[in-house]
Coordinates of C-alpha atoms in Angstrom, one line a residue:
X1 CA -15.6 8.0 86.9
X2 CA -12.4 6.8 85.6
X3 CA -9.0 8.5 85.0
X4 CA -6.5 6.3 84.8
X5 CA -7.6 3.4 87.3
X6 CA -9.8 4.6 89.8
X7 CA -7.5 7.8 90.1
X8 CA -9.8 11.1 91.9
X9 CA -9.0 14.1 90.2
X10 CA -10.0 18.0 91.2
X11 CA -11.9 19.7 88.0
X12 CA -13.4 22.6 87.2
X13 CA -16.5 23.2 84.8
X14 CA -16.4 26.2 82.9
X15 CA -18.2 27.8 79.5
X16 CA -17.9 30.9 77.4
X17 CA -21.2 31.4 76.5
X18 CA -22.3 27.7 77.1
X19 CA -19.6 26.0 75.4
X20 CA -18.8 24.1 78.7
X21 CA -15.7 22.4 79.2
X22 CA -14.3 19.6 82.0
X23 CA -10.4 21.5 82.7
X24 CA -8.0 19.7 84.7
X25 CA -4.5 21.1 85.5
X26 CA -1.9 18.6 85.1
X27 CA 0.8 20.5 85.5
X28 CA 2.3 19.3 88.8
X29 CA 1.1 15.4 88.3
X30 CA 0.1 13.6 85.1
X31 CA -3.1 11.7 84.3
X32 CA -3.7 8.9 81.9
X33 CA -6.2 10.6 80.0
X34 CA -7.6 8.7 77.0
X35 CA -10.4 8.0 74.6
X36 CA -12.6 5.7 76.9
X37 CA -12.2 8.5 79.5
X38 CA -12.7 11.7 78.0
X39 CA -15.9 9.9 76.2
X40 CA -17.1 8.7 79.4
X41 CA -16.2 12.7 81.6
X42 CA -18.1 14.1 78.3
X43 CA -21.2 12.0 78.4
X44 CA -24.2 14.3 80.0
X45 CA -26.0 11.8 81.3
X46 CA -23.5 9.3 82.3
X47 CA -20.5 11.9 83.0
X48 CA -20.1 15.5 84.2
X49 CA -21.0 16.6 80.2
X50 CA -19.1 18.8 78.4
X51 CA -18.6 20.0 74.4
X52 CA -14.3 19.4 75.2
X53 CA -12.6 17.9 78.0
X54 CA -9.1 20.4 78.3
X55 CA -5.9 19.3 79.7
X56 CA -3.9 21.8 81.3
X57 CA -0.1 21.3 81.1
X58 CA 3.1 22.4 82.0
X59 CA 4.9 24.1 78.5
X60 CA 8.6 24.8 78.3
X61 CA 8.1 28.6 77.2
X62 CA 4.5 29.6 77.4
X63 CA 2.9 30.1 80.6
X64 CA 0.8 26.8 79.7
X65 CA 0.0 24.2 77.5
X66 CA -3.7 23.5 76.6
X67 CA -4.9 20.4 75.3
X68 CA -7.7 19.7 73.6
X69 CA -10.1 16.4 73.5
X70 CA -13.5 16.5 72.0
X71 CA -16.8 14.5 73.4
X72 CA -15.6 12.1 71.0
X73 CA -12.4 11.5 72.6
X74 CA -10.6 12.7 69.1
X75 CA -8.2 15.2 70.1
X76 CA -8.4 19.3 68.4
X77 CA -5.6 21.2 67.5
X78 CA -7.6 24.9 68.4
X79 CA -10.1 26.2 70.5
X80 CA -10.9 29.7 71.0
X81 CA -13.8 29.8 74.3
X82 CA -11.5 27.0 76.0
X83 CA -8.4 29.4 75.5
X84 CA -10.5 32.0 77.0
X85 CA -11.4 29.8 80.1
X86 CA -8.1 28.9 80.5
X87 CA -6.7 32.1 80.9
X88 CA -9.5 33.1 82.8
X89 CA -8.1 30.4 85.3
X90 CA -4.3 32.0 85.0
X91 CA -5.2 35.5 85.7
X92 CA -7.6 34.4 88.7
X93 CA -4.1 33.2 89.9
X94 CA -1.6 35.5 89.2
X95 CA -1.6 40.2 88.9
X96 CA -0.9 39.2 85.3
X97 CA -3.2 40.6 82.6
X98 CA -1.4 38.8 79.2
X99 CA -0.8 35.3 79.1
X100 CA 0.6 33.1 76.5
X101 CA -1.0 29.5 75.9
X102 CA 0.9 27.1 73.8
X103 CA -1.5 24.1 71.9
X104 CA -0.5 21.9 69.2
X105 CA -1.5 24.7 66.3
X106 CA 0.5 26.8 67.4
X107 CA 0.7 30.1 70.6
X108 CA -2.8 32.1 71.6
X109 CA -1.9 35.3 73.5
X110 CA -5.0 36.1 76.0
X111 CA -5.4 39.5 77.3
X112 CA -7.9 40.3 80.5
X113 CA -10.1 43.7 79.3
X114 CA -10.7 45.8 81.9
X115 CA -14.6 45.7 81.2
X116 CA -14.3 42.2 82.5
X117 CA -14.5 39.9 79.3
X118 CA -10.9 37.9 78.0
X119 CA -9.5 38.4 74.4
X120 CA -7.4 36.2 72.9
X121 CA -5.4 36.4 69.8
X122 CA -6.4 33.6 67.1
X123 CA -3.6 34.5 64.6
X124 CA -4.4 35.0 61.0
X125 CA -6.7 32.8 59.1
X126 CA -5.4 30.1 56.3
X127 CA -7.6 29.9 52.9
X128 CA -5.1 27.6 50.8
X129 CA -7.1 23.9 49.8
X130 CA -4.3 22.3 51.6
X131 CA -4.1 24.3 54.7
X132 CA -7.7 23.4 55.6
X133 CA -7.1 21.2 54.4
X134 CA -9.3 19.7 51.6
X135 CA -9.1 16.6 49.7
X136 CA -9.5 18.5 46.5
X137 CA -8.6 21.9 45.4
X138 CA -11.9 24.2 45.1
X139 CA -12.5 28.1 45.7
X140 CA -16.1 27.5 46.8
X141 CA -17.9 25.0 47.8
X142 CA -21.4 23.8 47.1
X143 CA -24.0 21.3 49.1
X144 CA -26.7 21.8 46.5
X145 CA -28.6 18.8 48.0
X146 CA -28.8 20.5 51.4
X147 CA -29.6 23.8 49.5
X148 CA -26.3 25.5 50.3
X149 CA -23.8 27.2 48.1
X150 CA -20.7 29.0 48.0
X151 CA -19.7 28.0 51.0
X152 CA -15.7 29.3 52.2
X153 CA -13.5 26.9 54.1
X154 CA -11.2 28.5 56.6
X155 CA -8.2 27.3 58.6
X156 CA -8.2 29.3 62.1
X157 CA -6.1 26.9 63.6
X158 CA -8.9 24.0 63.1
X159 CA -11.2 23.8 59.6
X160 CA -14.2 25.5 59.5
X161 CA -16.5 25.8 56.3
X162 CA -19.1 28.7 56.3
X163 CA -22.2 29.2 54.5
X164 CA -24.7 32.2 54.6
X165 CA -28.5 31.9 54.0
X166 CA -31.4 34.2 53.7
X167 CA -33.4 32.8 57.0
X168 CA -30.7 30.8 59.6
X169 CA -34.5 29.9 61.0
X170 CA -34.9 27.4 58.4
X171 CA -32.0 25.7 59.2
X172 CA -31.8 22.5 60.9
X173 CA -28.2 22.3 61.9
X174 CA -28.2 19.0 63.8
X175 CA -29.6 17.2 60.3
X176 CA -27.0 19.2 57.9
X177 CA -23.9 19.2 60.5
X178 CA -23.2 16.0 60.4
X179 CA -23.3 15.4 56.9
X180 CA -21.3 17.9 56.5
X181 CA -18.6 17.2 58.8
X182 CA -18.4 13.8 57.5
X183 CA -17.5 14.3 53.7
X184 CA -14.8 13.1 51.9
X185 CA -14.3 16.3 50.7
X186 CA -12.6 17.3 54.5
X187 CA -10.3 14.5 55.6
X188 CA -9.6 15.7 59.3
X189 CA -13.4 16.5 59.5
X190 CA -14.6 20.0 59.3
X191 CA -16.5 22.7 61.6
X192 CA -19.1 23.9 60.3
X193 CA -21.5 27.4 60.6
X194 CA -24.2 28.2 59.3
X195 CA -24.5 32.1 59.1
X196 CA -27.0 35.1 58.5
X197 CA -26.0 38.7 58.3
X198 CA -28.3 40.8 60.3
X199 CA -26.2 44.2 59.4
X200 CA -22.6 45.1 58.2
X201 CA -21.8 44.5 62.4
X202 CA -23.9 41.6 63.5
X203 CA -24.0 38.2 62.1
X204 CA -26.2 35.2 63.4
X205 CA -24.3 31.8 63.3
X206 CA -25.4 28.6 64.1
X207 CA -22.6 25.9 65.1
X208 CA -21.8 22.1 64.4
X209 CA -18.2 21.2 65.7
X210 CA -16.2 18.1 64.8
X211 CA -16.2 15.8 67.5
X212 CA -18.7 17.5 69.4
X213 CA -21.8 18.1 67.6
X214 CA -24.2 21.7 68.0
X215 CA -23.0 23.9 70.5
X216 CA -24.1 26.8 71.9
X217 CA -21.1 28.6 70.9
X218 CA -17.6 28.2 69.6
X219 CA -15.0 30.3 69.2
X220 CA -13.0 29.7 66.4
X221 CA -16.2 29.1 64.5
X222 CA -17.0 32.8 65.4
X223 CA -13.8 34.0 63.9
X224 CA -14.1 32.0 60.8
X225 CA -17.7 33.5 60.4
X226 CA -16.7 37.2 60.4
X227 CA -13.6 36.4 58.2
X228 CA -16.2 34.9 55.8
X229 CA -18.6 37.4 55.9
X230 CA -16.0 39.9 55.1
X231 CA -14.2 38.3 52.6
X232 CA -17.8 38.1 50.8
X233 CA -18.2 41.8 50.7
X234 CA -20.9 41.4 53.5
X235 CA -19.8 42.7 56.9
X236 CA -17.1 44.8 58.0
X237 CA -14.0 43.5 59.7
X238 CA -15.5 43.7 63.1
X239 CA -18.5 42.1 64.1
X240 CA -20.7 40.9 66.8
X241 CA -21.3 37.1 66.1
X242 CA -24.4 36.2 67.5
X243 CA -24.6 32.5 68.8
X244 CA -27.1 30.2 70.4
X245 CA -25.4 31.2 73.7
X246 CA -25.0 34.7 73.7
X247 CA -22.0 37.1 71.6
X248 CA -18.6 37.0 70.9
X249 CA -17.1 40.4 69.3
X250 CA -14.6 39.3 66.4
X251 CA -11.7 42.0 64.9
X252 CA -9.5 41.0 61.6
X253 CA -6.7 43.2 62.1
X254 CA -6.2 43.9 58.0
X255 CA -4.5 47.0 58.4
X256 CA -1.9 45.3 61.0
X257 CA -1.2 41.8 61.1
X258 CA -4.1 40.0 59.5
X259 CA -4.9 38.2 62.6
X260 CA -8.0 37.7 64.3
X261 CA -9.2 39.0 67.9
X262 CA -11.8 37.5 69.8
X263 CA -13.2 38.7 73.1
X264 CA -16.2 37.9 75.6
X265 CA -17.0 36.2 78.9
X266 CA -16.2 33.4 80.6
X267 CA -17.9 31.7 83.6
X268 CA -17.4 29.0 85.9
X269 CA -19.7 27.0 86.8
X270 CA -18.9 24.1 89.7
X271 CA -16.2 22.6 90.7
X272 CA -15.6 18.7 91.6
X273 CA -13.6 15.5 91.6

């Protein structure tokens, strides 16, 4: 494996809820990490395999900076389970039970809970056509030849577009996430999750994510579900979100801040050059 030119490198492999991730810390020495690379570190049957490869960095004010490259080797400006790993990592390390994690869209605060899971703060969601952005300005948005309608497209640091169906079971998210991703109607790409409400506390989502394809989980995606749900009138604002891989428990603070909490485990699962 290649980083840089023939360059060894200590890793650790890590998920939250089998969204797995390759983290290397270069905070003390810097790696040429690039597209050929991450592609290659991604690859499951080639590579170590992972949904994002995350680059741990040094960061002026925050305790770290975390960046983030997809299996594609295009690089994402959010990413809600790898924040949670990554703080995971930081409070293994220090007494500290709130860190701070700087990224490109902007400062996640991470919190340890004392029932053992890691919450992180992923700020308040963005609805505006340009913030998602879009490459046209439109309230909801239909895919009537993949029988899907009114659809929401949410900024939560990365753009997500959520649409809700009867019976998720129907749903073949490898065949519709792509297409989706791909429009012309998302320039940067899109996330996308296909959800069903089980009650007013529980929602079922299925995940595509740009770059990376279906994944058992993804955090951000999560958040943008619940936000959805509730702005359709169809859950409260805090919800379990089931996923392929297990739960994540999502809060919109409405009567605070307007931002929105995520919390649930992380695990690590080998560690390697």
């Amino acid at each position: 494996m290649y980083i840089g030119k023939m360059m060894k490198k200590p890793f650790i492999k890590m998920h939250g809820l089998g969204n797995d991730f390759v983290v290397i810390d270069s905070t003390k020495n810097q790696y040429v990490i690039n597209k050929e690379s991450v592609q290659k570190i991604s690859d499951r049957r080639l590579g170590i395999g992972c949904d994002q490869l995350i680059e741990m960095k040094h960061s002026e004010k925050e305790d770290i900076f975390m960046k983030i490259y997809n299996a594609d080797g295009s690089e994402a400006e959010a990413c809600g389970n790898a924040a949670r790993c990554v703080a995971g990592l930081l409070f293994a390390s220090s007494p500290k039970k709130e860190v701070s994690i700087e990224t490109i869209a902007g400062v996640i605060q991470a919190e340890s809970e004392e029932n053992g899971l890691i919450k992180v703060d992923m700020g308040k969601p963005k609805f505006f056509w340009k913030d998602i952005p879009l490459s046209m300005e439109k309230e909801k948005i239909d895919f009537k030849n993949l029988s899907l309608k009114n659809g929401l497209a949410i900024n939560m640091g990365n753009p997500h577009v959520v649409f809700f169906v009867n019976d998720i079971n129907k749903i073949n998210i490898s065949k519709i996430g792509p297409l989706i991703e791909n429009n012309s109607l998302f320039p940067e790409k899109v996330n996308v999750e296909i959800c069903q409400i089980l009650n007013k506390n529980k929602i079922r989502a299925l995940v595509w994510e740009r770059g990376a394809g279906k994944t058992l989980a993804c955090g951000s995606g999560a958040c943008a579900s619940l936000v959805a749900a509730h702005e359709n009138k169809l859950s409260n604002p805090k919800a379990e979100i089931v996923l392929d891989g297990g739960s994540l428990y999502i809060t919109w603070n409405l009567k605070s801040n307007n931002h929105v909490i995520m919390s649930g485990p992380i695990a690590v699962s080998f560690l390697g050059d």
